[in-house]
PDB file of C-alpha atoms in Angstrom:
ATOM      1  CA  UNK A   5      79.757 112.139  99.718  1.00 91.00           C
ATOM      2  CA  UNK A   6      81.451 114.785 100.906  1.00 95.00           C
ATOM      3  CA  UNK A   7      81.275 114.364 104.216  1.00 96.00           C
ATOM      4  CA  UNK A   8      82.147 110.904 103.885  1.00 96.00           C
ATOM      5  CA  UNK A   9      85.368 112.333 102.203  1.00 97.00           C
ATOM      6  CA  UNK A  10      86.202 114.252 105.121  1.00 97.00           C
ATOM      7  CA  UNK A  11      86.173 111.532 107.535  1.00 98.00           C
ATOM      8  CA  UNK A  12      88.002 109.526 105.556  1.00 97.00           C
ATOM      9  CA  UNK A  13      90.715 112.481 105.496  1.00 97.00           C
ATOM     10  CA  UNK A  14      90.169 112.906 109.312  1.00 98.00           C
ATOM     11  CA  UNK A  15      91.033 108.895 110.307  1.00 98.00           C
ATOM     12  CA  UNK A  16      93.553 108.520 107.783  1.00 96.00           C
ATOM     13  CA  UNK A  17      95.440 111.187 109.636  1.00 97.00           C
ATOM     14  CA  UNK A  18      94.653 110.238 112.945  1.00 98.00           C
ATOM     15  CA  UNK A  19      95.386 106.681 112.394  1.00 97.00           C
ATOM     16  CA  UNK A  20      98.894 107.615 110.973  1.00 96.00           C
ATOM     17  CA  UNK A  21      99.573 109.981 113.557  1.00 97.00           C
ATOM     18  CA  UNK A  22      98.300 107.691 116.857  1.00 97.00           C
ATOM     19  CA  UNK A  23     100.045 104.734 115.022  1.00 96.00           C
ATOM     20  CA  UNK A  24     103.348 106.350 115.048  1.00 96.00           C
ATOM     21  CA  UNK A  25     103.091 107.096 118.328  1.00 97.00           C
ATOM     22  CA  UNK A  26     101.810 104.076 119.740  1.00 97.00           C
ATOM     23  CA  UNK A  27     102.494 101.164 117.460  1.00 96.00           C
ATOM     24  CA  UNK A  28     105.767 102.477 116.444  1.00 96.00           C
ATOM     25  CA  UNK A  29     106.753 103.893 119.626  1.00 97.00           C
ATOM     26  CA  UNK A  30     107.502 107.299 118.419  1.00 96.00           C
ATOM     27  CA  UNK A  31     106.017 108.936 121.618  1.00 97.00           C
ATOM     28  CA  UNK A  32     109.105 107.355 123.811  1.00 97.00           C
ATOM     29  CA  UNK A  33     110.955 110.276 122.358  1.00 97.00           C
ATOM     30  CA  UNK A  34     108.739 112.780 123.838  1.00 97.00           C
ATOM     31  CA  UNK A  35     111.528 113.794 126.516  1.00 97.00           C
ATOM     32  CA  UNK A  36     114.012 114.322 123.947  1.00 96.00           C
ATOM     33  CA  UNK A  37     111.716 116.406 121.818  1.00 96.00           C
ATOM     34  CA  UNK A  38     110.291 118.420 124.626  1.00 97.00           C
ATOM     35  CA  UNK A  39     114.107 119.024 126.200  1.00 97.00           C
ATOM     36  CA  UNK A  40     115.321 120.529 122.952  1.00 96.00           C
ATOM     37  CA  UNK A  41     117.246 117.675 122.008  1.00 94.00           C
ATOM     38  CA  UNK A  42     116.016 118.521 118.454  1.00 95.00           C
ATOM     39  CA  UNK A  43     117.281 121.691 118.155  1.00 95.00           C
ATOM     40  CA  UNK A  44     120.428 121.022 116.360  1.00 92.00           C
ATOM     41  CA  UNK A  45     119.182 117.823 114.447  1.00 92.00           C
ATOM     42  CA  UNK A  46     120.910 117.322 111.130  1.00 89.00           C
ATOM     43  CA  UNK A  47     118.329 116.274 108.866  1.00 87.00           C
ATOM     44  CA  UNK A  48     120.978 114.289 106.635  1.00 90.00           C
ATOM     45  CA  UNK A  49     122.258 112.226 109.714  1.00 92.00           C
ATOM     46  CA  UNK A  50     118.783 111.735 111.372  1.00 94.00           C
ATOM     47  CA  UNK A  51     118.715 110.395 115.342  1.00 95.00           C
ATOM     48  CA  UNK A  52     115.945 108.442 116.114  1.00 95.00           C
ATOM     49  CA  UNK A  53     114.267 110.908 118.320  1.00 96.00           C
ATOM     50  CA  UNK A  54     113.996 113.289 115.554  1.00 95.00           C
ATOM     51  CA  UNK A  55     112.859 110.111 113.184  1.00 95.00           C
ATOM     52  CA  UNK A  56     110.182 109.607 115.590  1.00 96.00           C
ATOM     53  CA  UNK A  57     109.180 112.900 115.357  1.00 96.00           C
ATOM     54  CA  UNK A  58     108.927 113.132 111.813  1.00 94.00           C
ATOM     55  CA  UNK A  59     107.409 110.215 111.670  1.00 95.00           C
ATOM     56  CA  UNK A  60     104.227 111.364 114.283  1.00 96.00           C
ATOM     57  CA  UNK A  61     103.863 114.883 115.604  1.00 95.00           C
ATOM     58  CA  UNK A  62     105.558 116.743 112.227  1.00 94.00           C
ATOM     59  CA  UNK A  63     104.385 114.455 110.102  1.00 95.00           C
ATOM     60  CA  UNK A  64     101.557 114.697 107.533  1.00 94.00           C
ATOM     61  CA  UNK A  65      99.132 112.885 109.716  1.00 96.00           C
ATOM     62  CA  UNK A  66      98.198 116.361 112.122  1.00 97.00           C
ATOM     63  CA  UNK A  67      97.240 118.451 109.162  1.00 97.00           C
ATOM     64  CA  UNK A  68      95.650 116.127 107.167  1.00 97.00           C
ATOM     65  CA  UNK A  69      93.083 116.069 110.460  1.00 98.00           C
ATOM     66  CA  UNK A  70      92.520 119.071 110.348  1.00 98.00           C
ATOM     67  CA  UNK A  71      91.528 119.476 106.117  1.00 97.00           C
ATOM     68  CA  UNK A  72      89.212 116.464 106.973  1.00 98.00           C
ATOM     69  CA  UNK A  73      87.563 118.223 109.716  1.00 98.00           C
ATOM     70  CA  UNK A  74      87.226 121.127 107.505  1.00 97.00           C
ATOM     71  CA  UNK A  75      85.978 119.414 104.812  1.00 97.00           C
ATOM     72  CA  UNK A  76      83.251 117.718 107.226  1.00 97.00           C
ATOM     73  CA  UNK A  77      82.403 121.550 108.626  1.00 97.00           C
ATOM     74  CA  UNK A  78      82.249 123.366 105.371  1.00 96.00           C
ATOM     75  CA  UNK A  79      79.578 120.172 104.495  1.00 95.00           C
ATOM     76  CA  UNK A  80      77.804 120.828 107.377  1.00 96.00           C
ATOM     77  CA  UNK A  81      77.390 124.551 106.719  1.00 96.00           C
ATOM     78  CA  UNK A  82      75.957 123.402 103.386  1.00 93.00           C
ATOM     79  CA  UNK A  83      79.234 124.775 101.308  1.00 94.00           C
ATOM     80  CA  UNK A  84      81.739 122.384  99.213  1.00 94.00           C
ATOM     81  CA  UNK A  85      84.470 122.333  99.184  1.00 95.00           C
ATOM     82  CA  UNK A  86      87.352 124.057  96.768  1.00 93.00           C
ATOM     83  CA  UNK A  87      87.697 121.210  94.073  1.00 92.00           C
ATOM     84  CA  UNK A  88      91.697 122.477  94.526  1.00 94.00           C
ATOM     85  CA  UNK A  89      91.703 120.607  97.562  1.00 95.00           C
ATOM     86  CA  UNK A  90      90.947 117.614  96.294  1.00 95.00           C
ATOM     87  CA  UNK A  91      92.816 117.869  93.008  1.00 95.00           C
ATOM     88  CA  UNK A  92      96.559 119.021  95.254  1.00 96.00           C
ATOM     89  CA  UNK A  93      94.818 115.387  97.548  1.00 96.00           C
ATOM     90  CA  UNK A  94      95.224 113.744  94.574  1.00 96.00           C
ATOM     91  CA  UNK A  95      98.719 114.307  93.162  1.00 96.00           C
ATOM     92  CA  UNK A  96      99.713 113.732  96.553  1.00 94.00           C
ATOM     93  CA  UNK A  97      98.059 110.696  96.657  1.00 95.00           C
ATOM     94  CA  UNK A  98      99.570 109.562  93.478  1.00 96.00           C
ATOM     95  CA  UNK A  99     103.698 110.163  94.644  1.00 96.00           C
ATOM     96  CA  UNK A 100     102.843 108.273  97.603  1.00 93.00           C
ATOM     97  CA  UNK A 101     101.322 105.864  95.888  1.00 95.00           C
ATOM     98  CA  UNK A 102     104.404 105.499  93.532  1.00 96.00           C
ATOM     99  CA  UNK A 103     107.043 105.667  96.172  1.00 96.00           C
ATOM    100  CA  UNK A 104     105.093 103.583  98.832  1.00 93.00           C
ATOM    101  CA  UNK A 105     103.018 101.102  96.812  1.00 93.00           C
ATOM    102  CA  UNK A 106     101.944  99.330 100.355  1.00 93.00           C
ATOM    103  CA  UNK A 107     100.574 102.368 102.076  1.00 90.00           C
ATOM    104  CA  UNK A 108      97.001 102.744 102.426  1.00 92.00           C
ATOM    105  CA  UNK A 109      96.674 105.521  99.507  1.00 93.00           C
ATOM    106  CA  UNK A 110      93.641 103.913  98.311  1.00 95.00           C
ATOM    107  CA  UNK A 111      91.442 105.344 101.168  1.00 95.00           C
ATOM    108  CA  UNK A 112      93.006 108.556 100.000  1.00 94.00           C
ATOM    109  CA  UNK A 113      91.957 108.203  96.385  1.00 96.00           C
ATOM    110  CA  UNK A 114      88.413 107.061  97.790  1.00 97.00           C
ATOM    111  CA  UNK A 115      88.375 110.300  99.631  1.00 97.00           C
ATOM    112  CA  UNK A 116      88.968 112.184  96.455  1.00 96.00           C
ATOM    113  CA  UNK A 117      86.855 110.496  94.206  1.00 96.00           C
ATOM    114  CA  UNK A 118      84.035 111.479  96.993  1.00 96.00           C
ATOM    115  CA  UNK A 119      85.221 115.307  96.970  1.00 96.00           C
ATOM    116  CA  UNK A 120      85.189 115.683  93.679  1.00 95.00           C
ATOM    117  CA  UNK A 121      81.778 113.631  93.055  1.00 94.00           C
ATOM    118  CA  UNK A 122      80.404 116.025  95.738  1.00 92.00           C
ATOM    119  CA  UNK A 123      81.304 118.859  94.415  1.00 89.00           C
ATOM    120  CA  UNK A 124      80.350 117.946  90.918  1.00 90.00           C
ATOM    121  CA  UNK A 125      76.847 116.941  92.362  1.00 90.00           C
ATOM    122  CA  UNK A 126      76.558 120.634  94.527  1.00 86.00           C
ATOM    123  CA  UNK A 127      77.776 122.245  90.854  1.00 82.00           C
ATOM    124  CA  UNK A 128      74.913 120.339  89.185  1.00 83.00           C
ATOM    125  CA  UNK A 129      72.362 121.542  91.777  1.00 78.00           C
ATOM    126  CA  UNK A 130      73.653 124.902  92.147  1.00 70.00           C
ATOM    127  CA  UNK A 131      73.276 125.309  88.454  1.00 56.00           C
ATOM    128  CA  UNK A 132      70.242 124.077  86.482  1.00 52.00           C
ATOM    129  CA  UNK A 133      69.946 123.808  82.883  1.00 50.00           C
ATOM    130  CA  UNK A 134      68.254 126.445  81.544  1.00 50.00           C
ATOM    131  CA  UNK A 135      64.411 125.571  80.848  1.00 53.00           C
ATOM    132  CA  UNK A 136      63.043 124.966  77.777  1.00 53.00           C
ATOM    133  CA  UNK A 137      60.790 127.400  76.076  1.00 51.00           C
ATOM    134  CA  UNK A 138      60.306 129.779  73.296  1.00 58.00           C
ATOM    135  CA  UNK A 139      62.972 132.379  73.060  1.00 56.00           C
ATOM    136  CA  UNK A 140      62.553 136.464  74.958  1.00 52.00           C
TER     137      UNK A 140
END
Protein backbone atom coordinates (compact mmCIF):
# COMPACT_ATOMS: atom_id res chain seq x y z
CA UNK A 1 0.00 0.00 0.00
CA UNK A 2 2.50 2.14 0.67
CA UNK A 3 4.39 1.97 -2.08
CA UNK A 4 1.50 2.23 -4.17
CA UNK A 5 0.99 5.61 -2.29
CA UNK A 6 4.21 6.82 -3.31
CA UNK A 7 3.80 6.38 -6.90
CA UNK A 8 0.75 7.80 -6.90
CA UNK A 9 2.51 10.97 -5.19
CA UNK A 10 5.42 10.58 -7.73
CA UNK A 11 2.99 10.77 -11.17
CA UNK A 12 0.69 13.14 -9.77
CA UNK A 13 3.62 15.49 -9.60
CA UNK A 14 5.21 14.62 -12.63
CA UNK A 15 2.11 14.72 -14.61
CA UNK A 16 1.37 18.31 -13.27
CA UNK A 17 4.73 19.44 -13.74
CA UNK A 18 5.39 17.86 -17.59
CA UNK A 19 1.75 19.04 -18.31
CA UNK A 20 2.49 22.57 -17.60
CA UNK A 21 5.24 22.51 -19.55
CA UNK A 22 4.12 20.76 -22.46
CA UNK A 23 0.37 20.89 -22.71
CA UNK A 24 0.21 24.32 -21.41
CA UNK A 25 3.21 25.59 -22.97
CA UNK A 26 4.83 26.89 -19.92
CA UNK A 27 8.36 25.77 -21.11
CA UNK A 28 8.20 28.59 -24.09
CA UNK A 29 9.13 30.88 -21.27
CA UNK A 30 12.27 29.15 -20.53
CA UNK A 31 14.39 32.13 -22.16
CA UNK A 32 12.74 34.61 -20.12
CA UNK A 33 13.20 32.66 -16.94
CA UNK A 34 16.74 31.66 -17.60
CA UNK A 35 17.68 35.55 -18.76
CA UNK A 36 16.48 36.94 -15.46
CA UNK A 37 13.48 38.33 -16.79
CA UNK A 38 11.94 37.19 -13.45
CA UNK A 39 13.90 38.97 -11.28
CA UNK A 40 11.78 41.92 -10.67
CA UNK A 41 8.33 40.11 -11.20
CA UNK A 42 5.53 41.66 -9.20
CA UNK A 43 3.63 38.89 -7.93
CA UNK A 44 0.32 41.12 -7.81
CA UNK A 45 0.64 42.09 -11.59
CA UNK A 46 1.86 38.61 -12.82
CA UNK A 47 3.50 38.40 -16.67
CA UNK A 48 2.96 35.35 -18.26
CA UNK A 49 6.47 34.17 -18.15
CA UNK A 50 6.45 34.25 -14.49
CA UNK A 51 2.70 32.54 -14.67
CA UNK A 52 4.29 29.86 -16.54
CA UNK A 53 6.71 29.43 -14.12
CA UNK A 54 4.58 29.15 -11.28
CA UNK A 55 2.55 27.16 -12.93
CA UNK A 56 5.57 24.27 -13.84
CA UNK A 57 9.09 24.54 -12.50
CA UNK A 58 8.00 26.46 -8.91
CA UNK A 59 5.07 24.87 -8.69
CA UNK A 60 3.96 22.07 -6.33
CA UNK A 61 4.40 19.42 -8.92
CA UNK A 62 8.69 19.14 -8.37
CA UNK A 63 8.41 18.49 -4.68
CA UNK A 64 5.61 16.49 -4.55
CA UNK A 65 8.10 14.02 -6.81
CA UNK A 66 10.32 13.97 -4.71
CA UNK A 67 7.97 12.98 -1.17
CA UNK A 68 6.64 10.20 -3.55
CA UNK A 69 9.98 8.93 -4.31
CA UNK A 70 10.71 9.05 -0.72
CA UNK A 71 7.85 7.47 0.31
CA UNK A 72 8.57 4.55 -2.35
CA UNK A 73 12.45 4.39 -0.82
CA UNK A 74 11.67 4.48 2.83
CA UNK A 75 9.11 1.29 1.67
CA UNK A 76 11.74 -0.29 0.10
CA UNK A 77 14.12 -0.07 3.06
CA UNK A 78 11.27 -1.75 4.96
CA UNK A 79 10.46 1.67 7.10
CA UNK A 80 6.95 3.69 6.87
CA UNK A 81 6.51 6.37 6.59
CA UNK A 82 5.78 9.45 9.25
CA UNK A 83 1.86 9.25 9.39
CA UNK A 84 2.52 13.42 9.48
CA UNK A 85 3.14 13.17 5.98
CA UNK A 86 0.20 11.89 5.06
CA UNK A 87 -2.04 13.71 7.51
CA UNK A 88 -0.24 17.64 6.21
CA UNK A 89 -1.16 15.35 2.28
CA UNK A 90 -4.39 15.41 3.41
CA UNK A 91 -5.40 18.92 4.50
CA UNK A 92 -3.73 19.87 1.48
CA UNK A 93 -5.67 17.72 -0.42
CA UNK A 94 -8.82 18.95 1.08
CA UNK A 95 -8.19 23.15 0.20
CA UNK A 96 -7.51 22.04 -3.18
CA UNK A 97 -10.21 20.10 -3.31
CA UNK A 98 -12.47 23.02 -2.08
CA UNK A 99 -10.98 25.71 -4.21
CA UNK A 100 -10.49 23.48 -7.38
CA UNK A 101 -13.36 20.97 -7.28
CA UNK A 102 -12.18 19.69 -10.99
CA UNK A 103 -8.61 18.89 -10.17
CA UNK A 104 -7.59 15.44 -9.84
CA UNK A 105 -7.42 15.53 -5.80
CA UNK A 106 -8.97 12.25 -5.66
CA UNK A 107 -5.72 10.38 -6.66
CA UNK A 108 -4.33 12.45 -3.84
CA UNK A 109 -6.83 11.28 -1.25
CA UNK A 110 -6.25 7.62 -2.70
CA UNK A 111 -2.63 8.17 -1.97
CA UNK A 112 -3.42 9.02 1.59
CA UNK A 113 -5.85 6.60 2.38
CA UNK A 114 -2.89 4.05 1.20
CA UNK A 115 -0.24 5.87 3.60
CA UNK A 116 -2.13 5.83 6.32
CA UNK A 117 -3.58 2.11 5.79
CA UNK A 118 0.16 1.22 5.46
CA UNK A 119 1.25 2.56 8.22
CA UNK A 120 -1.60 1.39 10.35
CA UNK A 121 -0.89 -2.20 8.95
CA UNK A 122 3.30 -1.81 9.75
CA UNK A 123 1.90 -0.41 13.45
CA UNK A 124 -0.20 -3.59 13.74
CA UNK A 125 2.76 -5.84 12.82
CA UNK A 126 5.30 -3.99 14.61
CA UNK A 127 3.22 -4.37 17.69
CA UNK A 128 1.44 -7.61 18.66
CA UNK A 129 -1.09 -8.02 21.22
CA UNK A 130 0.21 -9.26 24.11
CA UNK A 131 -0.35 -13.21 24.44
CA UNK A 132 -2.63 -14.73 26.49
CA UNK A 133 -1.63 -16.56 29.57
CA UNK A 134 -1.64 -16.69 33.26
CA UNK A 135 -0.25 -13.63 34.88
CA UNK A 136 4.08 -13.31 36.15
Amino acid sequence: MIKWAGWILAFCGAAHTLGALTVEKAARHAGTWFGGGLWHEDLAQMSPAGSAYWLSVDSFGPPLVVIGLIVVWLDRRGITPPAFIAWTLGIWTVVDAVVQPFTPWPLGVLAIVLLLAGARRAARHDDPAPQAGPPR
